PDB file of C-alpha atoms in Angstrom:
ATOM      1  CA  MET A   1     159.306 165.880 108.970  1.00  0.00           C
ATOM      2  CA  SER A   2     155.743 166.595 106.870  1.00  0.00           C
ATOM      3  CA  GLU A   3     152.461 165.497 108.014  1.00  0.00           C
ATOM      4  CA  ASP A   4     150.243 164.379 105.560  1.00  0.00           C
ATOM      5  CA  HIS A   5     147.698 163.513 107.956  1.00  0.00           C
ATOM      6  CA  ALA A   6     144.739 161.641 105.233  1.00  0.00           C
ATOM      7  CA  LYS A   7     147.249 159.195 103.746  1.00  0.00           C
ATOM      8  CA  MET A   8     148.904 157.961 106.563  1.00  0.00           C
ATOM      9  CA  LYS A   9     149.332 154.442 108.691  1.00  0.00           C
ATOM     10  CA  TYR A  10     151.105 152.796 111.022  1.00  0.00           C
ATOM     11  CA  ILE A  11     152.364 149.254 111.660  1.00  0.00           C
ATOM     12  CA  THR A  12     153.747 147.250 115.089  1.00  0.00           C
ATOM     13  CA  TYR A  13     155.356 143.834 114.689  1.00  0.00           C
ATOM     14  CA  VAL A  14     157.345 141.365 116.324  1.00  0.00           C
ATOM     15  CA  SER A  15     160.342 139.026 115.465  1.00  0.00           C
ATOM     16  CA  GLN A  16     162.506 136.980 116.301  1.00  0.00           C
ATOM     17  CA  ALA A  17     166.654 138.072 115.335  1.00  0.00           C
ATOM     18  CA  GLU A  18     168.485 135.292 113.429  1.00  0.00           C
ATOM     19  CA  ARG A  19     171.057 135.739 115.941  1.00  0.00           C
ATOM     20  CA  PRO A  20     171.857 138.022 118.833  1.00  0.00           C
ATOM     21  CA  TYR A  21     172.781 141.033 117.997  1.00  0.00           C
ATOM     22  CA  ALA A  22     175.705 143.042 119.968  1.00  0.00           C
ATOM     23  CA  GLN A  23     175.587 147.209 120.870  1.00  0.00           C
ATOM     24  CA  ASP A  24     177.599 147.657 118.271  1.00  0.00           C
ATOM     25  CA  GLU A  25     175.288 145.966 115.395  1.00  0.00           C
ATOM     26  CA  LEU A  26     172.921 147.598 117.012  1.00  0.00           C
ATOM     27  CA  ALA A  27     173.983 151.304 116.711  1.00  0.00           C
ATOM     28  CA  ARG A  28     175.010 151.038 113.256  1.00  0.00           C
ATOM     29  CA  LEU A  29     171.590 149.153 112.658  1.00  0.00           C
ATOM     30  CA  LEU A  30     169.640 152.148 114.043  1.00  0.00           C
ATOM     31  CA  SER A  31     172.061 154.494 111.976  1.00  0.00           C
ATOM     32  CA  HIS A  32     171.570 153.304 108.326  1.00  0.00           C
ATOM     33  CA  SER A  33     167.119 153.001 109.714  1.00  0.00           C
ATOM     34  CA  ARG A  34     167.293 156.692 111.140  1.00  0.00           C
ATOM     35  CA  ALA A  35     168.996 157.741 108.046  1.00  0.00           C
ATOM     36  CA  ARG A  36     166.249 156.233 104.965  1.00  0.00           C
ATOM     37  CA  ASN A  37     163.529 156.670 107.709  1.00  0.00           C
ATOM     38  CA  ASP A  38     164.222 160.366 107.764  1.00  0.00           C
ATOM     39  CA  ALA A  39     164.372 160.210 103.909  1.00  0.00           C
ATOM     40  CA  ASP A  40     160.888 158.651 103.807  1.00  0.00           C
ATOM     41  CA  ASP A  41     159.214 160.582 106.496  1.00  0.00           C
ATOM     42  CA  ILE A  42     158.856 157.580 108.432  1.00  0.00           C
ATOM     43  CA  THR A  43     158.632 157.574 112.744  1.00  0.00           C
ATOM     44  CA  GLY A  44     158.675 154.851 115.103  1.00  0.00           C
ATOM     45  CA  CYS A  45     160.076 153.300 117.768  1.00  0.00           C
ATOM     46  CA  LEU A  46     162.436 149.947 117.905  1.00  0.00           C
ATOM     47  CA  VAL A  47     162.621 147.929 121.132  1.00  0.00           C
ATOM     48  CA  TYR A  48     165.236 144.911 121.210  1.00  0.00           C
ATOM     49  CA  ARG A  49     165.209 142.306 123.934  1.00  0.00           C
ATOM     50  CA  TYR A  50     168.180 139.140 124.207  1.00  0.00           C
ATOM     51  CA  ASN A  51     165.968 136.903 126.168  1.00  0.00           C
ATOM     52  CA  GLU A  52     168.839 134.986 127.597  1.00  0.00           C
ATOM     53  CA  ASP A  53     166.366 132.008 129.626  1.00  0.00           C
ATOM     54  CA  PHE A  54     165.375 130.868 125.201  1.00  0.00           C
ATOM     55  CA  GLU A  55     169.156 132.789 124.256  1.00  0.00           C
ATOM     56  CA  ARG A  56     167.137 134.706 121.290  1.00  0.00           C
ATOM     57  CA  GLY A  57     166.498 138.011 120.697  1.00  0.00           C
ATOM     58  CA  ASN A  58     163.779 139.806 119.553  1.00  0.00           C
ATOM     59  CA  PHE A  59     162.695 143.359 118.061  1.00  0.00           C
ATOM     60  CA  LEU A  60     159.229 144.733 118.487  1.00  0.00           C
ATOM     61  CA  GLN A  61     158.579 147.980 116.196  1.00  0.00           C
ATOM     62  CA  VAL A  62     155.804 150.632 115.035  1.00  0.00           C
ATOM     63  CA  LEU A  63     156.407 152.467 112.187  1.00  0.00           C
ATOM     64  CA  GLU A  64     154.488 155.347 111.138  1.00  0.00           C
ATOM     65  CA  GLY A  65     153.972 157.593 107.633  1.00  0.00           C
ATOM     66  CA  PRO A  66     152.601 157.873 104.408  1.00  0.00           C
ATOM     67  CA  ASP A  67     150.536 154.682 103.014  1.00  0.00           C
ATOM     68  CA  ALA A  68     153.068 153.779 100.272  1.00  0.00           C
ATOM     69  CA  ALA A  69     156.056 154.870 102.420  1.00  0.00           C
ATOM     70  CA  ILE A  70     154.585 152.120 104.949  1.00  0.00           C
ATOM     71  CA  ASP A  71     154.254 149.991 102.273  1.00  0.00           C
ATOM     72  CA  ASP A  72     158.055 150.525 100.870  1.00  0.00           C
ATOM     73  CA  VAL A  73     159.347 149.710 103.960  1.00  0.00           C
ATOM     74  CA  TRP A  74     157.191 146.599 105.224  1.00  0.00           C
ATOM     75  CA  ARG A  75     158.352 145.145 102.399  1.00  0.00           C
ATOM     76  CA  ARG A  76     162.544 145.456 102.887  1.00  0.00           C
ATOM     77  CA  ILE A  77     161.830 144.619 106.915  1.00  0.00           C
ATOM     78  CA  SER A  78     159.242 141.369 106.128  1.00  0.00           C
ATOM     79  CA  SER A  79     162.028 139.958 103.483  1.00  0.00           C
ATOM     80  CA  ASP A  80     165.207 141.201 105.703  1.00  0.00           C
ATOM     81  CA  SER A  81     166.797 137.880 106.401  1.00  0.00           C
ATOM     82  CA  ARG A  82     168.606 139.631 109.937  1.00  0.00           C
ATOM     83  CA  HIS A  83     165.036 138.377 111.494  1.00  0.00           C
ATOM     84  CA  HIS A  84     162.704 135.772 110.935  1.00  0.00           C
ATOM     85  CA  THR A  85     159.452 135.035 112.632  1.00  0.00           C
ATOM     86  CA  ILE A  86     157.247 137.881 112.021  1.00  0.00           C
ATOM     87  CA  VAL A  87     153.851 138.394 113.419  1.00  0.00           C
ATOM     88  CA  VAL A  88     152.149 142.126 112.735  1.00  0.00           C
ATOM     89  CA  ILE A  89     150.121 142.619 115.674  1.00  0.00           C
ATOM     90  CA  ASP A  90     148.499 145.462 114.785  1.00  0.00           C
ATOM     91  CA  GLU A  91     147.945 147.960 111.692  1.00  0.00           C
ATOM     92  CA  GLY A  92     146.137 150.761 110.309  1.00  0.00           C
ATOM     93  CA  PRO A  93     144.998 154.351 109.605  1.00  0.00           C
ATOM     94  CA  VAL A  94     146.655 156.664 112.108  1.00  0.00           C
ATOM     95  CA  ALA A  95     145.205 160.359 111.970  1.00  0.00           C
ATOM     96  CA  GLU A  96     148.688 162.365 113.790  1.00  0.00           C
ATOM     97  CA  ARG A  97     151.989 160.753 114.534  1.00  0.00           C
ATOM     98  CA  MET A  98     152.819 159.086 117.867  1.00  0.00           C
ATOM     99  CA  PHE A  99     156.236 159.198 117.561  1.00  0.00           C
ATOM    100  CA  SER A 100     156.668 162.249 115.561  1.00  0.00           C
ATOM    101  CA  ASP A 101     159.787 163.464 116.779  1.00  0.00           C
ATOM    102  CA  TRP A 102     161.572 160.088 116.007  1.00  0.00           C
ATOM    103  CA  SER A 103     162.913 158.742 112.998  1.00  0.00           C
ATOM    104  CA  MET A 104     163.507 155.828 115.202  1.00  0.00           C
ATOM    105  CA  GLY A 105     163.556 155.878 118.623  1.00  0.00           C
ATOM    106  CA  PHE A 106     164.777 152.525 120.436  1.00  0.00           C
ATOM    107  CA  ARG A 107     165.406 151.162 123.400  1.00  0.00           C
ATOM    108  CA  ASN A 108     167.378 147.703 124.525  1.00  0.00           C
ATOM    109  CA  VAL A 109     165.502 146.222 127.560  1.00  0.00           C
ATOM    110  CA  ASP A 110     165.656 143.096 129.835  1.00  0.00           C
ATOM    111  CA  ALA A 111     163.595 141.666 131.333  1.00  0.00           C
ATOM    112  CA  GLY A 112     162.602 144.504 134.043  1.00  0.00           C
ATOM    113  CA  ASP A 113     161.687 146.530 131.930  1.00  0.00           C
ATOM    114  CA  LEU A 114     158.710 144.609 130.664  1.00  0.00           C
ATOM    115  CA  ALA A 115     157.581 143.435 134.114  1.00  0.00           C
ATOM    116  CA  SER A 116     154.684 145.568 133.917  1.00  0.00           C
ATOM    117  CA  ALA A 117     153.875 145.125 130.320  1.00  0.00           C
ATOM    118  CA  ALA A 118     150.662 143.167 129.720  1.00  0.00           C
ATOM    119  CA  GLY A 119     151.054 139.944 126.975  1.00  0.00           C
ATOM    120  CA  TYR A 120     154.738 141.448 126.642  1.00  0.00           C
ATOM    121  CA  ALA A 121     156.490 140.444 130.345  1.00  0.00           C
ATOM    122  CA  ASP A 122     157.936 137.421 128.741  1.00  0.00           C
ATOM    123  CA  LEU A 123     158.739 138.646 125.275  1.00  0.00           C
ATOM    124  CA  GLY A 124     161.468 135.739 123.946  1.00  0.00           C
ATOM    125  CA  SER A 125     159.869 133.157 125.440  1.00  0.00           C
ATOM    126  CA  ASP A 126     158.117 129.817 124.054  1.00  0.00           C
ATOM    127  CA  ALA A 127     155.091 131.118 125.307  1.00  0.00           C
ATOM    128  CA  PHE A 128     155.559 134.450 123.557  1.00  0.00           C
ATOM    129  CA  TRP A 129     155.755 133.138 120.687  1.00  0.00           C
ATOM    130  CA  ASP A 130     153.098 131.182 120.670  1.00  0.00           C
ATOM    131  CA  ARG A 131     150.298 133.779 121.902  1.00  0.00           C
ATOM    132  CA  ALA A 132     151.852 135.503 118.880  1.00  0.00           C
ATOM    133  CA  SER A 133     151.597 132.977 116.168  1.00  0.00           C
ATOM    134  CA  GLY A 134     148.277 132.716 117.656  1.00  0.00           C
ATOM    135  CA  GLY A 135     146.879 136.173 117.329  1.00  0.00           C
ATOM    136  CA  THR A 136     146.606 136.813 120.757  1.00  0.00           C
ATOM    137  CA  LEU A 137     148.908 140.108 121.486  1.00  0.00           C
ATOM    138  CA  PRO A 138     147.342 142.399 122.624  1.00  0.00           C
ATOM    139  CA  THR A 139     148.118 145.801 120.869  1.00  0.00           C
ATOM    140  CA  ALA A 140     151.642 147.241 121.481  1.00  0.00           C
ATOM    141  CA  LEU A 141     151.017 150.956 120.958  1.00  0.00           C
ATOM    142  CA  THR A 142     150.772 151.595 124.833  1.00  0.00           C
ATOM    143  CA  LEU A 143     154.112 149.754 125.593  1.00  0.00           C
ATOM    144  CA  LEU A 144     155.848 151.756 122.956  1.00  0.00           C
ATOM    145  CA  LYS A 145     154.463 155.137 123.843  1.00  0.00           C
ATOM    146  CA  SER A 146     155.696 154.833 127.303  1.00  0.00           C
ATOM    147  CA  PHE A 147     159.262 154.422 125.848  1.00  0.00           C
ATOM    148  CA  HIS A 148     158.351 157.277 124.094  1.00  0.00           C
ATOM    149  CA  ASP A 149     157.263 159.750 126.448  1.00  0.00           C
ATOM    150  CA  GLY A 150     159.817 158.851 129.544  1.00  0.00           C
ATOM    151  CA  ASP A 151     162.027 159.560 126.765  1.00  0.00           C
TER     152      ASP A 151
END
C-alpha cells in the first residue's frame, strides 16, 4: 500500500444486512473486497454479527485511504443492495493508516466478542439501531482497532 498522508481520510459506518450471510458468502464478499481495496489503496476492517434475538445480520466497518478512493468506495457501499439502514458513525481526515496491513480485516463476531464494547454490546438490537439513528453511538475505532491489534 502506498502512503499519501496529506490526502487520506477514513469513514466508519454500521448497516443491517438485507439477510443473514453464511460463512461461504462472507468469504466470497471478502475476497472480492480485498482485491478491489488493494487495487484502490484502501485498508480497513469489517465486522459482521448475526443477532439471533432480532434475526438480523449487521455490518460495522472502517475504511481508510486516499480521499478520492474512499469517496468512490462509499458511493458503491451506500447503494449496495446487500445492506440497508446505513449509518455513518465517524469520518474525517487521517494522518496515517490505522489498518495499514489489512486490505480488509474481518471478524465474524458473537455477543461475547462485543460484551465489553461500550455502545456496541447489543449490535443488531432495536435499542442499538435507535441509538445509531439518533447519532448517539460512540466512536467504533477503538473496538475495530482491538480486533486488528489482537490479530
